[in-house]
mmCIF file of C-alpha atoms and ligand atoms in Angstrom:
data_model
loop_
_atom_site.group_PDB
_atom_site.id
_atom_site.type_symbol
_atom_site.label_atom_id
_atom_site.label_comp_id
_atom_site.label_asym_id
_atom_site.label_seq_id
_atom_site.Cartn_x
_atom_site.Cartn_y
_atom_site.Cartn_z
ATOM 1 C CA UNK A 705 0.000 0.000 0.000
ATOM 2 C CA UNK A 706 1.027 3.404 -0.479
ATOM 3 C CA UNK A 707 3.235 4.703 2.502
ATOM 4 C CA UNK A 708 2.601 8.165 3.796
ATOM 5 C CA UNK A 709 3.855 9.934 7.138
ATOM 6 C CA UNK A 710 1.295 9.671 9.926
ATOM 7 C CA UNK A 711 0.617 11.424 13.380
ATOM 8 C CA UNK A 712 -1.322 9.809 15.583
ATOM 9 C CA UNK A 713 -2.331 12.829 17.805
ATOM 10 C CA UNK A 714 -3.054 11.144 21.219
ATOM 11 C CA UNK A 715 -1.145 7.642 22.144
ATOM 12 C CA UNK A 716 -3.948 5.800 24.016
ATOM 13 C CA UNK A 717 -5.628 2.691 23.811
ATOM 14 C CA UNK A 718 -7.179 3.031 20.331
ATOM 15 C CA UNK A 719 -3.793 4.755 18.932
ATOM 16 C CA UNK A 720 -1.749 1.860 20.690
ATOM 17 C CA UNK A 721 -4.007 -0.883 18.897
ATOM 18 C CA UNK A 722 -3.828 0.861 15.480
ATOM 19 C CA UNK A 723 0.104 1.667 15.157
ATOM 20 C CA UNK A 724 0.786 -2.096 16.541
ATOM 21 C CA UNK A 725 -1.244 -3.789 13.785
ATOM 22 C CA UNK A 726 0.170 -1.618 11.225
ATOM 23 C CA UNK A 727 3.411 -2.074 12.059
ATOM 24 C CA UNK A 728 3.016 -5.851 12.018
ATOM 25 C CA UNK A 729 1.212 -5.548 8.728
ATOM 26 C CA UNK A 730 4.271 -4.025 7.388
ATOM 27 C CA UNK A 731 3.900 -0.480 7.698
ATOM 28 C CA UNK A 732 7.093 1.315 8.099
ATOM 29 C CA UNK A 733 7.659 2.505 11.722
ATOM 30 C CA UNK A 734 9.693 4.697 10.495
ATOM 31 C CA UNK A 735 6.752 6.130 8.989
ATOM 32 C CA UNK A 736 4.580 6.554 12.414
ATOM 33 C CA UNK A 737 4.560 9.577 14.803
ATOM 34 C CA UNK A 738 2.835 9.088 17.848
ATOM 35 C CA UNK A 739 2.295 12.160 20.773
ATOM 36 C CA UNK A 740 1.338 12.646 24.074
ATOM 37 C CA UNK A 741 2.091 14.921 26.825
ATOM 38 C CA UNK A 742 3.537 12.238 29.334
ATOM 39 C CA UNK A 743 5.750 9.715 28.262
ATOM 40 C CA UNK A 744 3.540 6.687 29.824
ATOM 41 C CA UNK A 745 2.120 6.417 26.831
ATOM 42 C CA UNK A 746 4.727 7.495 24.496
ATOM 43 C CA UNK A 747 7.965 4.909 25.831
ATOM 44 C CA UNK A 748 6.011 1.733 25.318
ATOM 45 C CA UNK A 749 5.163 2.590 21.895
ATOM 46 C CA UNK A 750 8.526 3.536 20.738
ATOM 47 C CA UNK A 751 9.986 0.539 22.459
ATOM 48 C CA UNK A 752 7.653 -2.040 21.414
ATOM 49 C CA UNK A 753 6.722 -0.590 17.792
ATOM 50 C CA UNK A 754 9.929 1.181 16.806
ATOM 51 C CA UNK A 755 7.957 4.142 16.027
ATOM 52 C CA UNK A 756 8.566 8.204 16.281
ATOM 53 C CA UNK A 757 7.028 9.492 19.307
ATOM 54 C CA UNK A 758 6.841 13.090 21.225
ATOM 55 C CA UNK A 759 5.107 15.322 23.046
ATOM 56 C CA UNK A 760 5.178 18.332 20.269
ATOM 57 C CA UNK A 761 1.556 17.985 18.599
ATOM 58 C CA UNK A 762 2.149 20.860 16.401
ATOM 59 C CA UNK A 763 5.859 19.627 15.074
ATOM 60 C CA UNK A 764 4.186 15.982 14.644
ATOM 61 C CA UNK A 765 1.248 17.593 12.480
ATOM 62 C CA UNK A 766 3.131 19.905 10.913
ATOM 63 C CA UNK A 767 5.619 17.500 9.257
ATOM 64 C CA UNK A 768 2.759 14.436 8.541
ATOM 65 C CA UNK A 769 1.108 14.116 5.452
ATOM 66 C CA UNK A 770 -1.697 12.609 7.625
ATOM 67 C CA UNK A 771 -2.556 13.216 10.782
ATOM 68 C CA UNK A 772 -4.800 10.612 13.149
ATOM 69 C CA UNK A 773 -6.883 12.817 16.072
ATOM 70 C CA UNK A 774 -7.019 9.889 18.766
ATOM 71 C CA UNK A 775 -8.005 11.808 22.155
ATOM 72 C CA UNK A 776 -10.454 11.542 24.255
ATOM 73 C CA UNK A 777 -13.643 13.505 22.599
ATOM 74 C CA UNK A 778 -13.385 16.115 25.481
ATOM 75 C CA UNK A 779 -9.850 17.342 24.809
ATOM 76 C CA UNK A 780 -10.186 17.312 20.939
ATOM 77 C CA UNK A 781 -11.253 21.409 21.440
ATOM 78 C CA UNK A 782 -8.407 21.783 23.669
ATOM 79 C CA UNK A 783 -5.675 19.513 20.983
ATOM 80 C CA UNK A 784 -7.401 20.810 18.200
ATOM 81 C CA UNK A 785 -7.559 24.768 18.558
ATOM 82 C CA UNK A 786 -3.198 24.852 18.489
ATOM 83 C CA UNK A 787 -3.207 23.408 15.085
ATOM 84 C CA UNK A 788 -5.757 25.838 13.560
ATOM 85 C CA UNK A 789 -2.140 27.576 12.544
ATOM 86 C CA UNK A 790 -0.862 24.753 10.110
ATOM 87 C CA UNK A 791 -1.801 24.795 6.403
ATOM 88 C CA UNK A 792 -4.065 21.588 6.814
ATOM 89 C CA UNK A 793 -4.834 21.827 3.001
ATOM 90 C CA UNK A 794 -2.651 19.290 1.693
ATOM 91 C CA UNK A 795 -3.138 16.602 4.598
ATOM 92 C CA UNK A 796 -5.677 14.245 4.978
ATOM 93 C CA UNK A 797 -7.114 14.342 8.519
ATOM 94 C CA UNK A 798 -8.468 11.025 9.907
ATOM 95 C CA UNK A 799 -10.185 11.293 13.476
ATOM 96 C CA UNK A 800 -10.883 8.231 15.082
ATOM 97 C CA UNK A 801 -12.928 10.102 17.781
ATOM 98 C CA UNK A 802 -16.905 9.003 19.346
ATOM 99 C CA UNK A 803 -19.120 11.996 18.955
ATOM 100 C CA UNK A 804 -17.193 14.845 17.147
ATOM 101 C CA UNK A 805 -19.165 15.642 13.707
ATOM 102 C CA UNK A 806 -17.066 16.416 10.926
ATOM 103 C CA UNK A 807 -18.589 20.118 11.209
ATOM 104 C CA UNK A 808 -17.604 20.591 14.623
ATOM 105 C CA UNK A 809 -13.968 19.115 13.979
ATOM 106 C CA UNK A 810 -13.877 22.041 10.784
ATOM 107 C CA UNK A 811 -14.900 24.409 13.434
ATOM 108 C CA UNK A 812 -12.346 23.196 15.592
ATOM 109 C CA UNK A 813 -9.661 23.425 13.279
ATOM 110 C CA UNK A 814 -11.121 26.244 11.799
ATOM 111 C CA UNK A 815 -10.952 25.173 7.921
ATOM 112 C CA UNK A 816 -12.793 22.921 5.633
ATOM 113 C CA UNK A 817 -10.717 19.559 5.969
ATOM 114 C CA UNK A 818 -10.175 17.126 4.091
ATOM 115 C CA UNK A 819 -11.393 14.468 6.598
ATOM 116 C CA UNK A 820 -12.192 10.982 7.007
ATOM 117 C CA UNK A 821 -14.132 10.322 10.276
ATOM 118 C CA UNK A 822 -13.142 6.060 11.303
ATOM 119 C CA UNK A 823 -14.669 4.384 13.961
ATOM 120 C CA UNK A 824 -12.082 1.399 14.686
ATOM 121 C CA UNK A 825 -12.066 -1.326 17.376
ATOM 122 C CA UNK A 826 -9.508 -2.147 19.496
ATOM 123 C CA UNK A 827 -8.909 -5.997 18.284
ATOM 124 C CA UNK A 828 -7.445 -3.575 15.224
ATOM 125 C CA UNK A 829 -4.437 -4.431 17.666
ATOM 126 C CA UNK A 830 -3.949 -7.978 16.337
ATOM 127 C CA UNK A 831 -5.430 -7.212 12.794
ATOM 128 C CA UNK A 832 -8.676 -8.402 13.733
ATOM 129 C CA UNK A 833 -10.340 -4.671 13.689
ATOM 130 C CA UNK A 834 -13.625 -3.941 12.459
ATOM 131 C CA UNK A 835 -13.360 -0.100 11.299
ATOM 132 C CA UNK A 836 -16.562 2.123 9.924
ATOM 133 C CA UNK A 837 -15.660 5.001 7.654
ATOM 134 C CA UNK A 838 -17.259 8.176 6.239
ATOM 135 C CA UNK A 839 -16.183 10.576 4.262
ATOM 136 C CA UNK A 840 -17.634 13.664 2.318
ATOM 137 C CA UNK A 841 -17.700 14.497 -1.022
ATOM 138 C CA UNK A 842 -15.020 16.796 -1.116
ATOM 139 C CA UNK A 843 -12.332 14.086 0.042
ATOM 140 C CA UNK A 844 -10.331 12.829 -2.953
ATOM 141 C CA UNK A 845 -10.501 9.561 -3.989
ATOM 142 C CA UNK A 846 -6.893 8.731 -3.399
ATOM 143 C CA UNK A 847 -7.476 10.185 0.012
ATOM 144 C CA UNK A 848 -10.291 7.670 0.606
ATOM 145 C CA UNK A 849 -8.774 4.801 -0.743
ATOM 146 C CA UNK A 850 -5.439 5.871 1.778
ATOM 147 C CA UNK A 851 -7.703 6.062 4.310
ATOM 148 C CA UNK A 852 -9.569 2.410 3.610
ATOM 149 C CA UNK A 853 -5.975 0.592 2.639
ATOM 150 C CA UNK A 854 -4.557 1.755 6.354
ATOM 151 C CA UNK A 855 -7.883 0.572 8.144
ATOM 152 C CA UNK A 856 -7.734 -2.519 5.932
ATOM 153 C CA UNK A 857 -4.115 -3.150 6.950
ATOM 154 C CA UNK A 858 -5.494 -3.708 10.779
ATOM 155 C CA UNK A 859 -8.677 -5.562 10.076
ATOM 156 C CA UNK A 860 -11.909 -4.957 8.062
ATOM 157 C CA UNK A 861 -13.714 -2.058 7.156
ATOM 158 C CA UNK A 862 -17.024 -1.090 6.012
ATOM 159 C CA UNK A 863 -17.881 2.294 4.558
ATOM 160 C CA UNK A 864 -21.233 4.481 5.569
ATOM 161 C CA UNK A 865 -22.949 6.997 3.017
ATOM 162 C CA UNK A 866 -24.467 9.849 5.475
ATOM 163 C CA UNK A 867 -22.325 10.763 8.721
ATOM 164 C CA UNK A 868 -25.067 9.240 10.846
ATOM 165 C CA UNK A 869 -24.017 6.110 10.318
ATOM 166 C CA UNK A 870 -20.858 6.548 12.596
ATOM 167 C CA UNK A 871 -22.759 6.061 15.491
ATOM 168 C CA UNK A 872 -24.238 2.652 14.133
ATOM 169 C CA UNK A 873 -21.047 1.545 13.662
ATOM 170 C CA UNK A 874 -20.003 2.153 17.098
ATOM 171 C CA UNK A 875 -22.682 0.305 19.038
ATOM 172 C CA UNK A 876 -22.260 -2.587 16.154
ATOM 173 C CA UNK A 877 -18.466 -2.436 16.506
ATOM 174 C CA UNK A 878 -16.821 0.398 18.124
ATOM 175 C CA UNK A 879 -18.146 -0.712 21.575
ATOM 176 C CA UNK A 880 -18.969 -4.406 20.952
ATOM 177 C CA UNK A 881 -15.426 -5.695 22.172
ATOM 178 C CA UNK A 882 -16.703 -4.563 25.670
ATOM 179 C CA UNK A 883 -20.083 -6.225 25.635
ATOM 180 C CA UNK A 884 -18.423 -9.785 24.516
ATOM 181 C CA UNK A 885 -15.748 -9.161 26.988
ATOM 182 C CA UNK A 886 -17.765 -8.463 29.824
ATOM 183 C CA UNK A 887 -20.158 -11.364 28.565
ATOM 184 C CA UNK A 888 -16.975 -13.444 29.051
ATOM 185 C CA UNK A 889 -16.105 -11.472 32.611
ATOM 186 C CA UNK A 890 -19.956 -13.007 33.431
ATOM 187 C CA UNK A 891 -19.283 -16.508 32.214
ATOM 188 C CA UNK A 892 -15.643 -16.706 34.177
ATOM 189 C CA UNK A 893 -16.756 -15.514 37.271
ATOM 190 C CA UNK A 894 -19.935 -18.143 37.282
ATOM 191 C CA UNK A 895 -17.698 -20.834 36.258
ATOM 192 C CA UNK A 896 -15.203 -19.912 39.348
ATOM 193 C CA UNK A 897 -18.493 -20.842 41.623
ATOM 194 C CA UNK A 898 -18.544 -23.853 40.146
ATOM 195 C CA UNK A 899 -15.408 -24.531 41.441
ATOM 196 C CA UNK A 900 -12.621 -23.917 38.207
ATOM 197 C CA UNK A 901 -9.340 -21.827 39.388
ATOM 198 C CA UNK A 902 -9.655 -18.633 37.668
ATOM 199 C CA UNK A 903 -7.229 -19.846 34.904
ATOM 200 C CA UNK A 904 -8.814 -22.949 33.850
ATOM 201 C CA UNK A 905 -12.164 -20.606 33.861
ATOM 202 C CA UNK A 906 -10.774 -18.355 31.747
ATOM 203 C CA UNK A 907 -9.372 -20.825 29.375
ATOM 204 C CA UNK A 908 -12.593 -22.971 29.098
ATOM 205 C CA UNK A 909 -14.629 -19.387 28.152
ATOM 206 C CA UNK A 910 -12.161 -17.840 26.388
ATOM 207 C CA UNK A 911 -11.449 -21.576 23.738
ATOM 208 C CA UNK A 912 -15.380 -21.657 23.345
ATOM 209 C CA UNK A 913 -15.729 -17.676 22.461
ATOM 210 C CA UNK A 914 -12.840 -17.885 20.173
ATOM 211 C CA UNK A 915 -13.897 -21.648 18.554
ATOM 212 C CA UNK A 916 -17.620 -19.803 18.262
ATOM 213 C CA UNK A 917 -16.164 -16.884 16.772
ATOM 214 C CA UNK A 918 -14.125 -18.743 14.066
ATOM 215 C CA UNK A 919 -16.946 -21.061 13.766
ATOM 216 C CA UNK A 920 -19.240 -17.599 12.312
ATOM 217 C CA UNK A 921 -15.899 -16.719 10.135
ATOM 218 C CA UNK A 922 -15.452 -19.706 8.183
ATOM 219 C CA UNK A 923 -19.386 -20.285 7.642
ATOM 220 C CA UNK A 924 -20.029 -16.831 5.879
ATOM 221 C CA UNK A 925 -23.407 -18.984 4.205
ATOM 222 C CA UNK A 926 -24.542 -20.177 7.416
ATOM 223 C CA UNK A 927 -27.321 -18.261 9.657
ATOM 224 C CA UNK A 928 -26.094 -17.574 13.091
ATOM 225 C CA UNK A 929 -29.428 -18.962 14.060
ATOM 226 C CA UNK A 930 -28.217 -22.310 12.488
ATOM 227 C CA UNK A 931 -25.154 -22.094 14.172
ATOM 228 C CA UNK A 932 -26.790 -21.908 17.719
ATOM 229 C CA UNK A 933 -29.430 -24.684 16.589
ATOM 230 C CA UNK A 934 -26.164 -27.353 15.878
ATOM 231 C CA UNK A 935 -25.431 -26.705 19.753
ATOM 232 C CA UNK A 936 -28.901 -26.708 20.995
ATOM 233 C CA UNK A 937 -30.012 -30.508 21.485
ATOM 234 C CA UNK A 938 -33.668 -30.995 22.032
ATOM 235 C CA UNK A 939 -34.774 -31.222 25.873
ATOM 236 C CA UNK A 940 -30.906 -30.819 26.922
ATOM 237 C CA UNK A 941 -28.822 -28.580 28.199
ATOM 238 C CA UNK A 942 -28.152 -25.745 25.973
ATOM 239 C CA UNK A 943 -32.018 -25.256 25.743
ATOM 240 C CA UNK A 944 -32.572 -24.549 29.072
ATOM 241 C CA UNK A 945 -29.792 -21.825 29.224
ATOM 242 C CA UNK A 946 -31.226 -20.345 26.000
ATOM 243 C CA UNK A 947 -34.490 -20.464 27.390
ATOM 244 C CA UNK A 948 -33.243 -19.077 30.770
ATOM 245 C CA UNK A 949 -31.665 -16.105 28.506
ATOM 246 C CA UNK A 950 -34.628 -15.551 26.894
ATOM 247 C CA UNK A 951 -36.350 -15.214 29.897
ATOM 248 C CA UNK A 952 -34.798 -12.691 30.699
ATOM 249 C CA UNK A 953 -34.876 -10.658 27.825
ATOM 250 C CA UNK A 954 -31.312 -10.914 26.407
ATOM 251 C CA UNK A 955 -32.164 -9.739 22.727
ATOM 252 C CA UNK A 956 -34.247 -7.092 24.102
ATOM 253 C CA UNK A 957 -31.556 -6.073 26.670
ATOM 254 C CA UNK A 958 -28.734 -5.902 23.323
ATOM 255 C CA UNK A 959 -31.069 -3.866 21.217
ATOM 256 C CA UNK A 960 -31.464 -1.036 24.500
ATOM 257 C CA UNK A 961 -27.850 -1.447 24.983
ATOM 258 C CA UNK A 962 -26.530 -0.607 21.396
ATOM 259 C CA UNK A 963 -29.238 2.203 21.343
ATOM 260 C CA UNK A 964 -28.127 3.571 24.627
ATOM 261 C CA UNK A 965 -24.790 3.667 22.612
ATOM 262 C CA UNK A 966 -25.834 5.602 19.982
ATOM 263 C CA UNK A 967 -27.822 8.401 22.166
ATOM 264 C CA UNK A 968 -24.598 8.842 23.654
ATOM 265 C CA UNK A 969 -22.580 9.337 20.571
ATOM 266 C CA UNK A 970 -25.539 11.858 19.647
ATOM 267 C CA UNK A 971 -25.671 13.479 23.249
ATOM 268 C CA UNK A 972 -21.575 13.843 22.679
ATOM 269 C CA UNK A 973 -21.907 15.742 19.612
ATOM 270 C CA UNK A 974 -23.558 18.280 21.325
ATOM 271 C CA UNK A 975 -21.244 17.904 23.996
ATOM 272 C CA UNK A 976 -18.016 18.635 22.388
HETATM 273 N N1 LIG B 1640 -10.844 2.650 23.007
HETATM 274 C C1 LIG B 1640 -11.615 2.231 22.018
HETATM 275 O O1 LIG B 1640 -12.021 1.057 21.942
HETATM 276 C C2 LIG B 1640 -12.050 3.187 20.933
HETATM 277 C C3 LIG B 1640 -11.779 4.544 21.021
HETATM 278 N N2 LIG B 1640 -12.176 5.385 20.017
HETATM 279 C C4 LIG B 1640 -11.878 6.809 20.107
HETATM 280 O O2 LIG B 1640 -10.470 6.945 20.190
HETATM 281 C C5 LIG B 1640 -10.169 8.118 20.907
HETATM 282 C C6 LIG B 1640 -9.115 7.787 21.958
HETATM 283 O O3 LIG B 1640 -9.665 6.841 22.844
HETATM 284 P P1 LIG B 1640 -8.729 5.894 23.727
HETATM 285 O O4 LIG B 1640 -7.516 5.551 22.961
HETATM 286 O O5 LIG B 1640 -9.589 4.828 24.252
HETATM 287 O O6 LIG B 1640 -8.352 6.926 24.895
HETATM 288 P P2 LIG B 1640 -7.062 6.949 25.838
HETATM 289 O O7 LIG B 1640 -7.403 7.769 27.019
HETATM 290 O O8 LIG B 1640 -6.525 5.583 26.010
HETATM 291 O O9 LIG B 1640 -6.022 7.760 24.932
HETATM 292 C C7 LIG B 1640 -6.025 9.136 24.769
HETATM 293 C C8 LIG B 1640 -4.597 9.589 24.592
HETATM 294 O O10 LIG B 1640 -4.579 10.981 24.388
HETATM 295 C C9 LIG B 1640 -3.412 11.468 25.019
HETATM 296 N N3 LIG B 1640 -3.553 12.898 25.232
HETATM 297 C C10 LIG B 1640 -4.154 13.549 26.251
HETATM 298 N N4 LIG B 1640 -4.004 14.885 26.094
HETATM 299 C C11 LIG B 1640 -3.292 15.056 24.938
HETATM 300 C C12 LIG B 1640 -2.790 16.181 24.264
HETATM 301 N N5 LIG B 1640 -2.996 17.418 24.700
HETATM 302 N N6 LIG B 1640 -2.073 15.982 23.133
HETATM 303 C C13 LIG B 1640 -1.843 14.740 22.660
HETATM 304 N N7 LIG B 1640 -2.290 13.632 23.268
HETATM 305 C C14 LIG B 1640 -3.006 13.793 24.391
HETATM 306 C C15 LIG B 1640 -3.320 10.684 26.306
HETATM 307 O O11 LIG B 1640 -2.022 10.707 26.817
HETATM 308 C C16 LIG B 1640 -3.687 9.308 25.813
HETATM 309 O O12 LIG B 1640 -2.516 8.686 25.369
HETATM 310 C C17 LIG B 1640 -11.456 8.647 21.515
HETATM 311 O O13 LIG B 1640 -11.848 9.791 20.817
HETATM 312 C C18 LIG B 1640 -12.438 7.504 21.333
HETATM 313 O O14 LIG B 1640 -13.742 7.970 21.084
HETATM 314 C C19 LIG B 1640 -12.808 4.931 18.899
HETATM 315 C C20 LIG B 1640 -13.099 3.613 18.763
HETATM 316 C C21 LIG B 1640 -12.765 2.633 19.769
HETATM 317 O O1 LIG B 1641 -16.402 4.168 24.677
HETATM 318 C C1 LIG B 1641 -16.166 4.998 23.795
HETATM 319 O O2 LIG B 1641 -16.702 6.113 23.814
HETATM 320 C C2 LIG B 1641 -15.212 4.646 22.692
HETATM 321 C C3 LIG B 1641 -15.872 4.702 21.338
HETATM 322 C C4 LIG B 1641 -16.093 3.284 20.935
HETATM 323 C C5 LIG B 1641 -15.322 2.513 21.903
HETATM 324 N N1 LIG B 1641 -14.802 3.271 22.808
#
């Protein structure tokens, strides 16, 4: 793919996952700028990914032909209102931010940019990412294909025709890490009562998540209802979890939580 400097404004979680699947996907480190103000986050990333890193947000901009904004949505005003002094004209921006519109990040930078908004996931750490993208018209094409080739180095991506969509893709993927992890946090911790050290509890959740998982993957014509059927033996065991699940409303409990996600990614755009 075609190689072109980045700074990832903001080392944190998201950033961290990112730059290391790049970099094992072949991107040159040598390539990658990372900042923050403490070095916390900076060291490990230089050390572990062999990439540029600082605490000078303007310099790193400045000399990028891309830059990544990857803080929190609540400093992006504060990061943001310094670099309303560099010609942004030539650069693509790429903010990987919950919540910022792309109208509020042109206020914020005070200039039409030429932006892609992506809404990555953190397995993007072990090239297993799931990344939503949206761009507007006036990005280039080469700009958008840069964009989708650097996402597509660290897992797949999906693109989304009105901004909107953003926040679908972050209670579908952005967030949905955290609700099969804590899922998994549930099923550990129940399997300790039943007596399993913590290790072997992890291992027998974490084998059966991963096996289901691969299971979906390499039966792209199968229904996920057919999936669960080939466990679900008639009048044994699987049933009466199910059934104890659906007593309780677990479809109905996913659909409020992925909604709750997206009023927050709406409430957050007025926010910040
Ligand atoms: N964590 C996740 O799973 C996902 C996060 N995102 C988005 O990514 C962005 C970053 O989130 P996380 O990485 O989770 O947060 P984080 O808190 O782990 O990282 C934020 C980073 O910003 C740095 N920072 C703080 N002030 C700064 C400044 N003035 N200049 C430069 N860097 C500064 C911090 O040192 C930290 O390294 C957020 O906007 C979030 O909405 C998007 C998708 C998934
Ligand atoms: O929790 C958040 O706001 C960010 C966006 C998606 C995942 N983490």
């Amino acid at each position: 793919m075609e190689q072109r400097s980045i700074a990832f404004i903001g080392a944190g979680n998201m950033a961290r996952s990112i730059i290391a699947g790049l970099v094992c996907s072949g991107y040159p480190a040598d390539k990658i700028t990372a900042t923050a103000p403490g070095p916390a986050r900076r060291e490990p990333l230089a050390r572990d990914y062999g990439i540029h890193t600082g605490d000078d947000n303007l310099l790193a901009a400045e000399q990028a032909e891309v830059i990544v904004l990857a803080v929190k949505p609540q400093l992006m005003e504060e990061v943001c209102r310094p670099l309303q002094g560099i010609d942004l004209s030539g650069k693509l921006v790429i903010s990987i931010a919950a919540g910022i519109s792309a109208q509020r990040l042109n206020e914020m930078l005070a200039t039409e940019l030429n932006l892609v908004r992506v809404m990555p996931n953190t397995p993007s750490l072990i090239g297993k990412g799931m990344s939503g993208m949206y761009a507007s018209d006036l990005v280039a094409a080469a700009d958008k294909a840069f964009a989708e080739n650097l996402m597509r180095a660290v897992g797949e991506v999906c693109w989304v025709e009105q901004e909107s969509g953003i926040n679908g893709i972050i209670a579908a993927a952005g967030s949905a890490p955290a609700y099969f992890f804590l899922f998994m946090e549930a099923m550990q911790t129940e399997a300790i009562r039943q007596g399993f050290d913590p290790q072997t509890a992890r291992l027998l959740v974490q084998q059966s998540a991963a096996g289901a998982a691969e299971m979906v993957v390499a039966n792209p014509d199968t229904e996920l209802a057919t999936l669960r059927e080939q466990v679900t033996s008639k009048g044994g065991t699987t049933a009466e979890a199910l059934r104890t699940f659906n007593e309780h409303q677990l479809s109905d409990t996913v659909a409020k939580a992925m909604r709750a996600a997206i009023s927050r990614a709406e409430e957050m755009e007025k926010l910040f």
